[in-house]
XYZ file of C-alpha atoms in Angstrom:
331
model
C 83.629 74.948 61.318
C 82.896 75.380 65.206
C 86.674 75.427 66.182
C 87.308 79.033 65.352
C 84.123 80.004 67.466
C 85.410 77.735 70.106
C 88.675 79.323 69.966
C 87.472 82.767 70.178
C 85.338 82.130 73.343
C 88.196 80.377 74.916
C 90.592 83.072 73.995
C 88.181 86.035 75.358
C 88.179 84.085 78.884
C 91.437 83.830 78.943
C 92.003 87.494 78.410
C 89.292 88.147 80.990
C 91.313 85.814 83.880
C 94.523 87.372 82.701
C 93.202 90.842 83.044
C 92.008 90.204 86.672
C 95.339 89.004 87.770
C 96.870 91.852 85.735
C 94.466 94.790 87.510
C 95.469 93.218 90.708
C 99.134 93.282 90.227
C 99.431 96.345 88.437
C 97.668 98.282 91.594
C 100.157 96.734 94.245
C 102.967 97.792 91.752
C 101.594 101.513 91.769
C 101.199 101.145 95.802
C 104.562 99.802 96.305
C 106.484 102.315 94.001
C 104.391 105.270 95.231
C 102.310 105.906 92.450
C 98.972 107.841 92.626
C 95.839 105.713 91.660
C 95.071 108.016 88.844
C 98.830 107.571 87.249
C 98.406 103.909 87.824
C 95.486 103.540 85.531
C 96.558 106.575 83.131
C 100.402 105.002 82.788
C 101.350 101.607 84.078
C 97.763 99.924 83.295
C 97.193 101.758 80.099
C 101.021 101.317 78.959
C 100.869 97.483 79.846
C 97.596 96.694 78.148
C 98.372 98.783 75.018
C 102.107 97.378 74.618
C 100.923 94.452 72.796
C 98.827 96.100 69.921
C 101.941 98.769 69.633
C 104.257 95.636 69.124
C 101.443 94.452 66.624
C 101.506 98.090 64.781
C 105.509 98.065 64.815
C 105.401 94.760 63.098
C 103.148 96.009 60.396
C 104.397 99.043 59.780
C 108.127 98.254 59.994
C 108.721 94.437 59.040
C 105.600 94.507 56.724
C 106.645 93.389 53.197
C 103.935 94.951 51.284
C 101.556 97.984 51.456
C 98.874 95.774 52.741
C 100.677 95.018 55.977
C 101.331 98.898 56.165
C 97.907 99.888 55.840
C 96.614 97.548 58.570
C 99.266 99.229 60.730
C 97.729 102.477 59.586
C 94.134 101.274 60.395
C 95.241 100.025 63.657
C 96.234 103.566 64.616
C 93.090 104.949 63.945
C 90.769 101.929 64.600
C 91.978 101.783 68.406
C 91.079 105.330 69.523
C 87.494 104.805 67.849
C 86.874 101.769 69.827
C 88.089 103.270 73.044
C 86.096 106.352 72.407
C 83.083 104.687 71.675
C 82.657 100.931 73.008
C 85.284 100.845 76.062
C 83.524 104.125 77.418
C 80.303 102.600 76.793
C 81.329 99.310 78.703
C 81.866 101.276 81.510
C 78.475 103.104 81.681
C 76.793 99.829 81.273
C 79.172 97.757 83.950
C 78.340 100.738 86.378
C 74.712 100.434 86.082
C 74.661 96.685 86.263
C 76.777 96.934 89.843
C 74.649 96.854 92.719
C 76.898 98.634 95.122
C 77.455 101.703 92.479
C 73.655 102.927 92.577
C 74.471 105.571 95.197
C 77.632 106.976 93.723
C 78.700 109.290 90.755
C 80.322 107.228 87.658
C 83.378 109.695 88.030
C 84.314 111.655 91.128
C 85.133 115.412 90.944
C 88.777 115.182 91.151
C 88.911 112.433 88.557
C 86.530 114.447 86.385
C 88.842 117.289 86.561
C 91.854 115.029 85.446
C 89.486 113.343 82.760
C 89.122 116.718 81.250
C 92.626 117.462 80.864
C 93.435 114.070 79.322
C 90.267 114.842 76.485
C 92.062 118.269 75.801
C 95.392 116.429 75.488
C 94.071 113.681 73.175
C 91.955 115.966 71.022
C 94.738 118.329 70.482
C 97.408 115.314 69.586
C 94.963 113.420 67.702
C 93.562 116.140 65.131
C 97.360 116.751 64.649
C 97.484 113.113 63.809
C 94.561 113.161 61.370
C 95.673 116.806 59.677
C 98.894 115.057 58.844
C 97.094 111.878 57.324
C 95.472 114.409 54.731
C 98.611 116.309 53.459
C 101.694 115.097 51.654
C 105.255 116.587 52.092
C 108.481 115.661 52.343
C 109.700 115.790 55.905
C 106.356 114.526 57.230
C 108.290 110.963 58.839
C 110.352 113.593 60.944
C 107.317 114.660 62.728
C 106.855 111.337 64.249
C 109.314 112.384 67.011
C 107.106 114.899 68.389
C 104.343 112.460 68.898
C 106.912 110.531 71.091
C 107.710 113.705 72.894
C 104.328 114.522 73.389
C 103.536 111.177 74.965
C 106.749 111.613 77.234
C 105.519 114.867 78.078
C 101.870 113.442 79.228
C 103.576 110.673 81.119
C 105.871 113.074 83.085
C 102.636 115.113 83.778
C 100.752 112.280 85.094
C 103.492 110.981 87.462
C 104.391 114.051 88.876
C 100.747 115.440 89.556
C 99.308 115.244 93.170
C 97.047 112.446 93.870
C 95.704 109.731 96.350
C 97.749 106.714 96.572
C 95.880 103.480 97.253
C 96.264 102.394 100.976
C 97.182 98.604 101.450
C 94.147 98.040 103.144
C 91.843 99.273 100.141
C 93.553 96.643 97.582
C 92.641 93.289 97.401
C 95.277 90.681 98.247
C 97.889 90.098 95.826
C 96.795 86.847 93.923
C 100.028 85.246 93.974
C 100.418 85.521 97.855
C 96.782 85.905 98.978
C 97.772 85.626 102.405
C 100.365 88.322 102.495
C 98.803 91.539 103.756
C 101.781 93.847 101.972
C 103.297 91.496 99.648
C 106.898 91.884 98.425
C 107.779 94.246 95.496
C 109.069 91.261 93.219
C 106.128 89.254 93.689
C 103.500 92.117 92.642
C 105.775 93.054 89.570
C 106.227 89.038 88.666
C 102.181 88.797 88.685
C 101.977 91.742 86.373
C 104.316 90.836 83.920
C 103.091 87.248 83.771
C 99.287 88.651 83.334
C 100.505 90.972 80.667
C 102.435 88.011 78.675
C 98.991 85.775 78.779
C 96.977 88.935 77.655
C 99.459 89.256 74.824
C 98.987 85.492 74.074
C 95.318 85.354 74.452
C 94.743 88.485 72.396
C 96.656 87.445 69.410
C 94.795 84.140 69.499
C 91.725 86.353 69.813
C 92.425 88.528 66.743
C 93.615 85.410 64.741
C 90.258 83.850 65.408
C 88.316 86.988 64.456
C 89.752 87.051 60.991
C 88.896 83.269 60.783
C 85.370 84.105 61.964
C 84.779 87.039 59.705
C 84.634 85.076 56.585
C 82.452 82.437 57.991
C 79.869 84.858 58.890
C 80.143 86.330 55.361
C 82.128 89.558 56.089
C 84.622 90.930 53.545
C 88.128 90.961 54.736
C 88.570 94.702 54.734
C 85.297 94.980 56.765
C 86.624 92.859 59.387
C 89.665 94.745 59.572
C 88.125 97.905 60.181
C 85.176 97.065 62.267
C 85.992 93.923 64.229
C 89.869 93.522 64.583
C 90.158 97.073 66.568
C 87.709 95.672 68.913
C 89.618 92.804 69.355
C 92.832 94.561 69.964
C 91.162 96.789 72.641
C 89.643 94.313 74.487
C 92.266 94.133 77.376
C 91.409 97.904 77.929
C 87.816 97.027 78.039
C 88.108 93.958 80.236
C 90.023 96.181 82.744
C 87.468 98.562 82.718
C 84.897 96.116 83.698
C 87.144 94.516 86.188
C 87.318 97.661 87.896
C 84.037 98.869 87.765
C 82.872 95.751 89.494
C 85.267 96.602 92.141
C 83.750 100.080 92.501
C 86.856 101.697 91.018
C 84.982 103.370 87.812
C 87.527 106.232 88.420
C 90.529 103.779 87.707
C 88.721 102.180 84.827
C 88.116 105.449 83.015
C 91.633 106.725 83.493
C 92.941 103.572 81.934
C 90.869 103.837 78.814
C 91.904 107.780 78.650
C 95.572 106.776 79.395
C 95.313 103.929 76.730
C 93.779 106.566 74.273
C 96.623 108.808 74.733
C 99.104 106.178 73.876
C 97.221 105.270 70.639
C 97.122 108.683 69.638
C 100.985 108.901 70.035
C 102.917 106.098 69.795
C 101.130 104.233 66.607
C 101.020 107.640 64.983
C 104.786 108.219 65.177
C 105.498 104.216 63.720
C 103.148 105.232 60.985
C 104.660 108.381 60.163
C 108.309 106.525 60.406
C 107.641 103.824 58.263
C 104.815 104.539 55.970
C 103.336 107.472 53.596
C 100.870 108.106 56.392
C 98.291 108.994 53.974
C 94.491 108.277 55.413
C 91.637 107.013 53.043
C 88.112 107.779 53.365
C 87.287 105.042 55.677
C 90.041 106.250 58.060
C 89.119 110.110 57.906
C 85.407 108.688 58.824
C 86.555 106.699 61.928
C 88.608 109.917 62.980
C 85.427 112.168 62.548
C 83.524 109.612 64.796
C 86.110 109.491 67.506
C 86.437 113.577 67.406
C 82.432 113.750 68.189
C 82.786 111.181 70.675
C 85.734 112.984 72.478
C 83.989 116.216 72.252
C 80.660 114.918 73.426
C 82.469 113.352 76.566
C 84.569 116.840 76.987
C 80.993 118.648 77.168
C 79.601 116.302 79.676
C 82.441 116.462 81.841
C 82.889 120.278 81.577
C 79.262 120.428 82.715
C 79.257 117.979 85.299
C 76.433 116.054 83.405
C 78.228 112.970 82.741
C 76.401 109.815 83.933
C 76.574 105.759 83.445
C 73.698 106.148 81.130
C 75.263 108.900 78.937
C 78.300 106.817 78.837
C 76.608 103.836 77.430
C 74.890 105.959 74.701
C 78.870 106.518 73.655
C 78.483 102.951 72.003
C 75.999 103.873 69.287
C 78.364 106.283 67.822
C 80.395 103.032 66.804
C 77.338 101.724 64.901
C 76.922 105.056 63.307
C 80.503 104.534 62.036
C 79.806 101.059 61.050
C 76.745 101.946 59.080
C 78.405 104.730 57.313
C 81.478 102.431 56.270
C 79.696 100.811 53.304
C 79.415 103.953 51.515
C 83.303 104.880 51.582
C 84.747 101.648 50.807
């Protein structure tokens, strides 16, 4: 009976260590290819950590043999943004408050706040379209999945071409594979990043599987585990990345990573869902969407009025509790 709990802890530790190597490697990859720090977070890091769960969604909706598997994929497409908009942002706030050298700084710089504000507009526009399509039925709905892929392509182009500061080699920690090299070769940076990503994927799969085992042992029904615990598990790499970057004094990168991951979750899994499922949301998923929108609207308001702080970010975690409290009434 203790084995699932032990494996859960070991897989979580493996994800954290792998994320240490990943964030270190991806920063060097961004530096070697001349990519701004913000784009490194919103595009490179976000795409890397979101890729494994996107693959899981694809397998569920495209290769699933029954409606239950397809529903898991649709649930992941809504559960991911919910966890990122509540728990992941809250973790950044909590981590920021616990790191000593951040006491004199803002949780987000003004240039980063402006970029983050734009990201929330993009996300809200795409996410509301995604939810709206989930409550109506019409014949050509699957074709609209292409628009979500185009939307993400435009977002990536915008992030990669926008002006921004690029990290100096002196600002980066030594590449873990070649710690003595002042300016490591690109091949080593890419190898470390890809290797760490593969380790994150493997450890995340184990973590998700053990979550499924632990839930029944705690007396939780399978559907509740799927809606409450599984999304937390799949978004664990982004959350771990955020903790590592905040600990290094790079909260702008942490927030950019979460924001970029949310854009991926709003587009790619949605496109897959539209292509391979009827894309109809039940009441629990609509409730998840409502809580997600409430969180992003709150974040947008704080950013727009320059009132965002670590304490306010931490409070967003309470919205996930609100979601959990309302879920039993909808199942």
